[in-house]
CSV table of C-alpha atoms and ligand atoms in Angstrom, one decimal:
chain,number,residue,atom,x,y,z
J,192,MET,CA,12.6,-8.1,31.0
J,193,LEU,CA,12.9,-7.1,27.4
J,194,ASN,CA,10.2,-8.4,25.1
J,195,GLN,CA,11.9,-11.1,22.9
J,196,LYS,CA,9.4,-10.6,20.1
J,197,CYS,CA,10.2,-6.9,19.9
J,198,ILE,CA,14.0,-7.7,20.0
J,199,ASP,CA,13.4,-10.1,17.1
J,200,LEU,CA,11.4,-7.6,15.1
J,201,GLY,CA,13.9,-4.7,15.8
J,202,SER,CA,16.9,-6.8,14.9
J,203,ALA,CA,15.5,-8.6,11.9
J,204,PRO,CA,16.9,-7.2,8.7
J,205,ASN,CA,14.5,-5.3,6.5
J,206,ASP,CA,15.5,-6.4,3.0
J,207,ILE,CA,14.2,-3.4,1.2
J,208,ARG,CA,15.9,-0.9,3.6
J,209,ALA,CA,19.1,-2.9,3.5
J,210,LEU,CA,19.1,-2.8,-0.3
J,211,PHE,CA,18.4,0.9,-0.3
J,212,ALA,CA,21.4,1.4,2.1
J,213,TYR,CA,23.6,-0.7,-0.1
J,214,GLY,CA,22.5,1.5,-3.1
J,215,LEU,CA,23.5,4.7,-1.3
J,216,GLN,CA,26.9,3.2,-0.5
J,217,ARG,CA,27.4,2.0,-4.0
J,218,LYS,CA,26.5,5.4,-5.5
J,219,ALA,CA,29.1,7.0,-3.2
J,220,GLU,CA,31.7,4.5,-4.5
J,221,ILE,CA,31.0,4.5,-8.3
J,222,GLY,CA,28.8,7.5,-8.9
J,223,GLU,CA,25.0,8.2,-8.7
J,224,ASP,CA,24.4,7.6,-12.4
J,225,LYS,CA,26.0,4.2,-12.4
J,226,VAL,CA,23.6,2.6,-10.0
J,227,PHE,CA,20.1,1.6,-11.0
J,228,ASP,CA,18.1,1.6,-7.8
J,229,PHE,CA,14.6,0.2,-8.1
J,230,SER,CA,14.4,-0.9,-4.4
J,231,ILE,CA,12.1,1.5,-2.6
J,232,GLY,CA,8.6,3.0,-3.1
J,233,ASN,CA,9.4,6.7,-2.3
J,234,PRO,CA,7.5,8.9,-4.7
J,235,SER,CA,9.7,10.7,-7.2
J,236,VAL,CA,7.1,13.3,-8.0
J,237,PRO,CA,7.1,16.4,-5.7
J,238,ALA,CA,4.1,17.2,-3.5
J,239,PRO,CA,1.8,19.7,-5.1
J,240,GLU,CA,2.9,23.4,-4.6
J,241,GLU,CA,-0.5,24.1,-3.1
J,242,VAL,CA,0.6,22.0,0.0
J,243,ASN,CA,3.6,24.2,0.7
J,244,ASP,CA,1.6,27.4,0.0
J,245,CYS,CA,-1.0,26.2,2.5
J,246,ILE,CA,1.6,25.5,5.2
J,247,ARG,CA,3.1,29.0,4.7
J,248,ARG,CA,-0.4,30.5,5.2
J,249,LEU,CA,-1.1,28.4,8.3
J,250,LEU,CA,2.2,29.5,9.9
J,251,GLU,CA,0.8,33.0,10.1
J,252,GLU,CA,-2.0,31.9,12.5
J,253,ASP,CA,-2.0,31.8,16.3
J,254,PRO,CA,0.7,29.2,17.1
J,255,VAL,CA,-1.0,28.0,20.3
J,256,ALA,CA,-4.2,27.0,18.5
J,257,LEU,CA,-2.3,25.7,15.4
J,258,HIS,CA,-0.1,23.3,17.3
J,259,SER,CA,-2.6,22.2,20.0
J,260,TYR,CA,-3.8,18.6,20.5
J,261,THR,CA,-6.8,17.7,18.5
J,262,PRO,CA,-9.3,15.1,19.6
J,263,SER,CA,-7.7,11.6,19.1
J,264,PRO,CA,-9.8,10.7,16.0
J,265,GLY,CA,-8.8,14.0,14.4
J,266,SER,CA,-10.4,17.4,14.6
J,267,TRP,CA,-14.1,17.5,13.7
J,268,GLU,CA,-13.4,19.8,10.7
J,269,THR,CA,-10.9,17.3,9.3
J,270,ARG,CA,-13.2,14.4,9.7
J,271,VAL,CA,-16.0,16.4,8.0
J,272,ALA,CA,-13.6,17.2,5.1
J,273,VAL,CA,-12.8,13.5,4.6
J,274,ALA,CA,-16.5,12.5,4.9
J,275,GLU,CA,-17.5,15.2,2.3
J,276,HIS,CA,-14.7,14.1,0.0
J,277,LEU,CA,-15.9,10.5,0.2
J,278,LYS,CA,-19.5,11.6,-0.5
J,279,ARG,CA,-18.4,13.7,-3.5
J,280,HIS,CA,-16.6,10.8,-5.2
J,281,PHE,CA,-18.3,7.6,-4.1
J,282,PRO,CA,-21.8,6.3,-3.7
J,283,ILE,CA,-21.9,6.5,0.1
J,284,ASP,CA,-23.5,8.8,2.7
J,285,ALA,CA,-20.2,9.0,4.7
J,286,LYS,CA,-20.6,10.4,8.2
J,287,PRO,CA,-17.6,12.2,9.9
J,288,ASP,CA,-18.3,10.1,13.1
J,289,GLN,CA,-17.0,7.1,11.2
J,290,VAL,CA,-13.8,8.8,10.1
J,291,TYR,CA,-10.6,8.5,12.1
J,292,ILE,CA,-7.5,10.5,11.0
J,293,THR,CA,-4.2,8.7,11.1
J,294,SER,CA,-0.5,9.0,10.5
J,295,GLY,CA,-0.6,7.2,7.2
J,296,ALA,CA,-1.7,3.7,6.1
J,297,SER,CA,0.7,2.0,8.5
J,298,SER,CA,-1.2,3.3,11.5
J,299,SER,CA,-4.5,2.9,9.7
J,300,LEU,CA,-3.8,-0.8,9.3
J,301,ALA,CA,-2.1,-1.5,12.7
J,302,ILE,CA,-5.2,0.1,14.4
J,303,SER,CA,-7.7,-1.7,12.2
J,304,PHE,CA,-6.1,-5.1,12.7
J,305,LYS,CA,-6.0,-4.6,16.5
J,306,ALA,CA,-9.7,-3.4,16.4
J,307,VAL,CA,-11.2,-6.3,14.5
J,308,ALA,CA,-9.0,-9.3,15.5
J,309,SER,CA,-8.8,-10.9,18.9
J,310,PRO,CA,-5.9,-13.1,20.0
J,311,GLY,CA,-6.1,-16.5,18.4
J,312,GLU,CA,-8.0,-15.3,15.4
J,313,GLU,CA,-6.9,-15.2,11.8
J,314,VAL,CA,-6.6,-12.6,9.0
J,315,ILE,CA,-6.5,-13.8,5.4
J,316,VAL,CA,-4.0,-12.1,3.2
J,317,PRO,CA,-3.8,-12.6,-0.6
J,318,SER,CA,-0.2,-13.1,-1.5
J,319,PRO,CA,2.2,-11.6,-2.6
J,320,TYR,CA,1.5,-8.7,-0.1
J,321,PHE,CA,3.0,-5.8,1.8
J,322,THR,CA,4.8,-7.7,4.4
J,323,GLU,CA,4.2,-5.4,7.3
J,324,TYR,CA,0.7,-6.8,7.5
J,325,LYS,CA,2.1,-9.8,9.3
J,326,THR,CA,3.9,-7.6,11.9
J,327,TRP,CA,0.7,-5.7,12.6
J,328,VAL,CA,-1.6,-8.7,12.7
J,329,GLU,CA,0.7,-10.6,15.0
J,330,ALA,CA,0.9,-7.5,17.3
J,331,ALA,CA,-2.8,-7.9,17.7
J,332,GLY,CA,-2.2,-11.5,18.9
J,333,ALA,CA,-3.7,-12.9,15.7
J,334,SER,CA,-2.1,-14.7,12.8
J,335,ILE,CA,-2.1,-14.3,9.0
J,336,VAL,CA,-3.3,-17.0,6.6
J,337,GLU,CA,-1.7,-16.4,3.1
J,338,VAL,CA,-3.7,-17.3,0.0
J,339,PRO,CA,-1.7,-17.0,-3.2
J,340,CYS,CA,-3.3,-15.0,-6.0
J,341,LEU,CA,-3.9,-16.5,-9.5
J,342,GLU,CA,-0.8,-16.5,-11.7
J,343,PRO,CA,-0.1,-14.8,-14.1
J,344,SER,CA,-2.9,-12.2,-13.6
J,345,PHE,CA,-2.4,-12.0,-9.8
J,346,GLN,CA,-6.1,-11.5,-9.4
J,347,LEU,CA,-7.8,-12.8,-6.3
J,348,ASP,CA,-8.3,-16.6,-6.1
J,349,VAL,CA,-11.8,-16.3,-4.6
J,350,PRO,CA,-12.5,-20.1,-4.3
J,351,ALA,CA,-9.2,-20.5,-2.4
J,352,ILE,CA,-10.0,-17.6,-0.1
J,353,GLU,CA,-13.4,-19.0,0.6
J,354,ALA,CA,-11.9,-22.3,1.5
J,355,ALA,CA,-9.5,-20.6,3.9
J,356,ILE,CA,-12.3,-18.9,5.8
J,357,THR,CA,-12.9,-20.5,9.2
J,358,PRO,CA,-14.9,-19.5,12.3
J,359,LYS,CA,-11.6,-17.9,13.5
J,360,THR,CA,-11.4,-15.6,10.5
J,361,ALA,CA,-11.7,-12.0,11.7
J,362,ALA,CA,-10.8,-10.2,8.5
J,363,ILE,CA,-9.6,-10.4,4.9
J,364,VAL,CA,-7.2,-7.7,3.5
J,365,VAL,CA,-7.3,-6.4,0.0
J,366,ASN,CA,-4.8,-4.0,-1.5
J,367,SER,CA,-5.8,-2.6,-4.9
J,368,PRO,CA,-4.0,-1.1,-6.8
J,369,ASN,CA,-1.5,-3.6,-5.4
J,370,ASN,CA,2.0,-3.4,-4.0
J,371,PRO,CA,4.0,-5.3,-5.2
J,372,VAL,CA,2.2,-6.5,-8.3
J,373,GLY,CA,0.4,-3.4,-9.7
J,374,ALA,CA,-2.8,-5.3,-10.2
J,375,ILE,CA,-6.3,-3.7,-9.7
J,376,TYR,CA,-8.8,-6.2,-8.5
J,377,THR,CA,-11.8,-6.4,-10.9
J,378,ARG,CA,-15.3,-5.5,-9.7
J,379,GLU,CA,-16.4,-9.0,-10.6
J,380,SER,CA,-13.8,-10.6,-8.4
J,381,LEU,CA,-14.5,-8.3,-5.5
J,382,GLU,CA,-18.2,-9.1,-5.8
J,383,ARG,CA,-17.5,-12.8,-5.8
J,384,LEU,CA,-15.3,-12.3,-2.7
J,385,ALA,CA,-18.1,-10.3,-1.0
J,386,GLU,CA,-20.6,-13.1,-1.8
J,387,ALA,CA,-18.3,-15.7,-0.3
J,388,MET,CA,-17.7,-13.6,2.8
J,389,ARG,CA,-21.4,-13.1,3.4
J,390,LYS,CA,-22.1,-16.8,2.9
J,391,LYS,CA,-19.4,-17.7,5.5
J,392,GLU,CA,-20.6,-15.1,8.0
J,393,GLU,CA,-24.0,-16.7,7.8
J,394,GLU,CA,-22.6,-20.3,8.0
J,395,PHE,CA,-20.4,-19.5,11.1
J,396,GLY,CA,-22.5,-16.8,12.7
J,397,THR,CA,-19.5,-14.5,12.7
J,398,LYS,CA,-18.6,-11.0,11.5
J,399,ILE,CA,-15.9,-10.9,8.9
J,400,TYR,CA,-14.3,-7.5,8.1
J,401,LEU,CA,-12.9,-6.6,4.7
J,402,ILE,CA,-9.9,-4.3,5.3
J,403,SER,CA,-9.3,-2.3,2.1
J,404,ASP,CA,-5.7,-0.9,2.0
J,405,GLU,CA,-5.8,1.9,-0.6
J,406,PRO,CA,-2.7,4.0,-0.6
J,407,TYR,CA,-2.5,3.8,-4.4
J,408,ARG,CA,-6.2,4.4,-5.1
J,409,ALA,CA,-5.5,7.5,-7.2
J,410,ILE,CA,-2.4,6.1,-9.0
J,411,THR,CA,-3.9,4.3,-12.0
J,412,TYR,CA,-3.5,4.1,-15.7
J,413,GLY,CA,-7.0,4.0,-16.9
J,414,LYS,CA,-8.7,1.0,-15.2
J,415,GLU,CA,-11.6,1.4,-12.7
J,416,VAL,CA,-10.7,1.0,-9.0
J,417,PRO,CA,-14.0,-0.3,-7.5
J,418,PHE,CA,-15.2,1.4,-4.3
J,419,VAL,CA,-15.0,-1.6,-1.9
J,420,PRO,CA,-17.6,-0.4,0.8
J,421,ALA,CA,-20.2,-0.3,-1.9
J,422,ILE,CA,-19.5,-4.0,-2.7
J,423,TYR,CA,-19.1,-5.4,0.8
J,424,ALA,CA,-20.8,-3.5,3.7
J,425,ARG,CA,-18.5,-4.6,6.5
J,426,THR,CA,-15.5,-2.8,5.0
J,427,ILE,CA,-12.9,-0.7,6.8
J,428,LEU,CA,-11.1,1.6,4.3
J,429,CYS,CA,-7.5,2.5,5.1
J,430,TYR,CA,-6.2,5.4,3.2
J,431,SER,CA,-2.9,7.4,3.0
J,432,TYR,CA,-1.6,10.5,1.4
J,433,SER,CA,2.0,9.1,1.3
J,434,LYS,CA,1.9,8.1,-2.4
J,435,THR,CA,-1.1,10.0,-3.9
J,436,LEU,CA,0.1,13.4,-2.7
J,437,SER,CA,3.8,12.4,-2.4
J,438,LEU,CA,3.8,13.1,1.4
J,439,PRO,CA,5.3,9.8,2.8
J,440,GLY,CA,7.4,11.5,5.5
J,441,GLU,CA,4.6,13.7,6.8
J,442,ARG,CA,2.5,10.7,7.9
J,443,LEU,CA,-1.1,11.5,6.9
J,444,GLY,CA,-4.0,9.2,6.3
J,445,PHE,CA,-7.4,8.1,7.6
J,446,ILE,CA,-9.6,5.1,8.5
J,447,TYR,CA,-13.2,5.1,7.3
J,448,VAL,CA,-15.6,2.6,8.8
J,449,SER,CA,-18.3,2.1,6.2
J,450,ASP,CA,-21.7,3.5,7.1
J,451,LEU,CA,-23.2,0.7,5.2
J,452,MET,CA,-22.4,-2.0,7.8
J,453,ASP,CA,-24.8,-3.0,10.5
J,454,ASN,CA,-22.6,-2.0,13.3
J,455,PRO,CA,-20.6,1.2,12.3
J,456,GLU,CA,-20.7,2.8,15.7
J,457,GLU,CA,-19.5,-0.2,17.6
J,458,THR,CA,-16.7,-0.8,15.0
J,459,THR,CA,-15.7,2.9,15.2
J,460,PHE,CA,-15.5,2.5,19.0
J,461,ALA,CA,-13.2,-0.5,18.5
J,462,ILE,CA,-11.0,1.6,16.1
J,463,GLN,CA,-10.8,4.4,18.6
J,464,GLY,CA,-10.0,2.0,21.4
J,465,ALA,CA,-7.3,0.3,19.4
J,466,GLY,CA,-5.8,3.7,18.6
J,467,ARG,CA,-5.9,4.5,22.3
J,468,SER,CA,-4.3,1.2,23.4
J,469,LEU,CA,-1.5,1.7,20.8
J,470,GLY,CA,-0.7,5.1,22.3
J,471,TYR,CA,-2.0,6.9,19.3
J,472,ILE,CA,-3.1,10.4,20.3
J,473,CYS,CA,-3.8,12.3,17.1
J,474,CYS,CA,-2.2,12.9,13.8
J,475,SER,CA,-0.2,16.1,13.4
J,476,ALA,CA,-2.5,19.1,14.0
J,477,LEU,CA,-0.8,21.1,11.3
J,478,TRP,CA,-1.2,18.4,8.7
J,479,GLN,CA,-4.8,17.9,9.6
J,480,ARG,CA,-5.3,21.6,8.6
J,481,VAL,CA,-3.4,21.0,5.4
J,482,LEU,CA,-5.6,18.0,4.6
J,483,GLN,CA,-8.8,20.2,5.1
J,484,GLU,CA,-7.6,22.6,2.4
J,485,CYS,CA,-5.8,20.2,0.0
J,486,ILE,CA,-8.1,17.1,0.1
J,487,GLU,CA,-9.3,17.6,-3.5
J,488,LEU,CA,-5.8,18.0,-5.1
J,489,PRO,CA,-5.4,15.4,-7.8
J,490,SER,CA,-2.4,13.0,-7.9
J,491,ASP,CA,0.1,13.7,-10.6
J,492,VAL,CA,0.5,10.3,-12.2
J,493,GLU,CA,2.0,11.5,-15.5
J,494,ALA,CA,5.6,10.9,-14.6
J,495,TYR,CA,4.8,7.3,-13.4
J,496,ARG,CA,2.8,6.7,-16.6
J,497,VAL,CA,5.9,7.6,-18.7
J,498,ASN,CA,8.2,5.5,-16.5
J,499,ARG,CA,5.8,2.6,-16.8
J,500,GLU,CA,5.8,2.9,-20.6
J,501,ILE,CA,9.6,3.1,-20.9
J,502,LEU,CA,10.2,0.2,-18.5
J,503,THR,CA,7.5,-2.2,-19.8
J,504,GLN,CA,8.5,-1.5,-23.5
J,505,GLY,CA,12.2,-1.9,-22.7
J,506,LEU,CA,11.9,-5.1,-20.7
J,507,SER,CA,9.4,-6.7,-23.1
J,508,GLU,CA,11.8,-6.1,-26.0
J,509,LEU,CA,14.5,-7.8,-24.0
J,510,GLY,CA,12.3,-10.8,-23.4
J,511,TYR,CA,11.5,-10.3,-19.7
J,512,GLU,CA,8.0,-11.5,-18.6
J,513,PHE,CA,6.0,-9.3,-16.2
J,514,VAL,CA,2.5,-8.4,-15.0
J,515,GLU,CA,1.2,-5.4,-17.0
J,516,PRO,CA,0.7,-2.9,-14.1
J,517,ASP,CA,-2.8,-1.2,-13.9
J,518,GLY,CA,-1.9,0.9,-11.0
J,519,ALA,CA,0.6,1.9,-8.3
J,520,PHE,CA,4.2,2.3,-9.4
J,521,TYR,CA,5.6,-1.2,-9.2
J,522,LEU,CA,6.5,-3.7,-11.9
J,523,TRP,CA,6.4,-7.5,-11.0
J,524,VAL,CA,8.8,-9.3,-13.2
J,525,LYS,CA,9.6,-13.0,-13.5
J,526,ALA,CA,13.1,-13.8,-12.3
J,527,LEU,CA,15.4,-15.6,-14.8
J,528,GLU,CA,16.0,-18.4,-12.3
J,529,PRO,CA,13.7,-20.0,-9.7
J,530,ASP,CA,15.6,-18.6,-6.8
J,531,ALA,CA,14.6,-14.9,-6.9
J,532,LYS,CA,16.9,-14.0,-4.0
J,533,ALA,CA,20.0,-15.5,-5.8
J,534,PHE,CA,18.8,-13.7,-9.0
J,535,SER,CA,18.6,-10.3,-7.2
J,536,GLU,CA,22.1,-10.9,-5.8
J,537,ARG,CA,23.4,-11.6,-9.2
J,538,ALA,CA,21.8,-8.5,-10.6
J,539,LYS,CA,23.9,-6.4,-8.2
J,540,ASP,CA,26.9,-7.3,-10.4
J,541,PHE,CA,25.2,-5.3,-13.1
J,542,GLU,CA,24.4,-2.4,-10.6
J,543,LEU,CA,20.7,-3.3,-10.7
J,544,LEU,CA,19.0,-3.1,-7.3
J,545,PHE,CA,15.5,-4.6,-6.9
J,546,CYS,CA,13.6,-6.7,-4.3
J,547,PRO,CA,13.1,-10.4,-4.7
J,548,SER,CA,9.6,-11.7,-4.3
J,549,ASP,CA,10.4,-13.7,-1.2
J,550,GLY,CA,10.1,-10.6,0.9
J,551,PHE,CA,6.5,-10.3,-0.3
J,552,GLY,CA,5.5,-13.9,0.3
J,553,GLY,CA,6.1,-15.0,-3.3
J,554,LYS,CA,8.5,-17.2,-5.2
J,555,GLY,CA,10.4,-16.6,-8.5
J,556,TRP,CA,9.6,-12.9,-9.2
J,557,PHE,CA,11.1,-9.6,-8.4
J,558,ARG,CA,9.7,-6.1,-7.8
J,559,LEU,CA,10.9,-2.9,-9.6
J,560,SER,CA,9.8,0.4,-8.0
J,561,TYR,CA,9.5,2.8,-11.0
J,562,CYS,CA,8.8,5.9,-8.9
J,563,ILE,CA,12.4,7.0,-9.8
J,564,ALA,CA,14.0,9.4,-12.3
J,565,ARG,CA,13.2,8.7,-15.9
J,566,GLU,CA,16.9,8.8,-16.9
J,567,THR,CA,17.7,6.0,-14.4
J,568,ILE,CA,15.1,3.8,-16.1
J,569,GLU,CA,16.4,4.6,-19.6
J,570,ASN,CA,20.0,4.1,-18.6
J,571,SER,CA,19.2,0.9,-16.8
J,572,LEU,CA,18.0,-0.9,-19.9
J,573,PRO,CA,21.5,-1.9,-21.2
J,574,ALA,CA,22.2,-3.4,-17.7
J,575,PHE,CA,18.9,-5.5,-17.9
J,576,ALA,CA,20.1,-6.6,-21.4
J,577,ALA,CA,23.5,-7.7,-20.0
J,578,LEU,CA,21.8,-9.5,-17.1
J,579,LYS,CA,19.5,-11.4,-19.6
J,580,LYS,CA,22.5,-12.2,-21.8
J,581,ALA,CA,24.4,-13.6,-18.9
J,582,TYR,CA,21.5,-16.0,-18.2
J,583,ASP,CA,20.9,-16.9,-21.9
J,584,GLU,CA,24.6,-17.8,-22.2
J,585,GLN,CA,24.3,-20.1,-19.2
J,586,GLN,CA,21.6,-22.2,-20.9
K,32,LIG,N1,0.1,-0.4,2.4
K,32,LIG,C1,0.9,-0.6,1.3
K,32,LIG,C2,0.3,-1.6,0.3
K,32,LIG,C3,2.0,0.1,1.0
K,32,LIG,O1,2.7,-0.1,-0.1
K,32,LIG,C4,2.5,1.0,2.0
K,32,LIG,C5,3.7,1.8,1.8
K,32,LIG,O2,4.5,1.5,0.9
K,32,LIG,C6,1.7,1.2,3.2
K,32,LIG,C7,0.6,0.4,3.4
K,32,LIG,C8,2.2,2.1,4.3
K,32,LIG,O3,2.1,3.4,3.8
K,32,LIG,P1,2.2,4.7,4.7
K,32,LIG,O4,3.4,5.5,4.3
K,32,LIG,O5,1.0,5.5,4.5
K,32,LIG,O6,2.3,4.3,6.1
């Protein structure tokens, strides 16, 4: 019998993809330059040239060895490369044994949730959030507990998170720099969260994991992104090269089980077992080799910095309210009516395509992905002005 939950998931519309598809159709109808598509987080900066050079070199090697299976957690050399990278940049004596190479943050997270949460348990998610968390947590038989962030800063509401922790809490997820808001959680708020988690672990006699989802770690505009394992020992770090090296289609990332926790080996076994049970064999062998050679390449954030300037300056002159983004490439803007879905629908009349906050577990805001061509942003400003005017005239 077909699994009804899977049918529901497979047939449920994905709002972001649907909007993106609408954008493609609309561009075909009226012209590329007439549609202002801020829907999707696909990096507009090309991957570094060194990545392509590396692939060309690798293709000269023995094809049998190059394309063979690697061990499921990744080849030892790739795991060493990640551990060495972590040691170079952060105050941690990372061991390769605790590194597990994945196909991007999605698999890092799906595997981590399955590893730490048993059926009936709960995972606390500060909202708004990347909504696939819910799918992956529920696939593990657990459920999510949403705790809204503090408005208008969208920093963590630590007392509310603490109040939501129960003996059933298996994990808390943090995503900083954040999608969809662009906020970076302050060191102080993470320290208070860690304190609350340690207190609750002691009170309930449980182990509560902090899952740090960090695909945007390197995309920042000057603020510090605290290294979470150094703040809370029981941290599982989920990383991806989709955004920072502009490789979203290549599916490359890793999980790092912090060496600072009291049970890193047992937790790593759970990660390996979760990967195995999900049918995850190993990440692409070719891309593991690329990672070994390209791991120190910096992210090119300049184009996003310029886009961010043009967009925030333009929208603020027009009177839009938004959260000043400290990282990632998203702008979280207040909708001009309480119903963000209706507002986003209305914006389509002005050829502006963006995602309402409802899809991220929030109300009354919308998300602009500004990882797009600079001209699209510049040319979109008159459309944002017209949209605002239409609402002002309604008052
Ligand atoms: N986590 C967050 C917060 C994201 O924004 C994304 C992708 O947009 C992912 C995870 C998944 O990324 P990946 O492409 O590495 O699977």
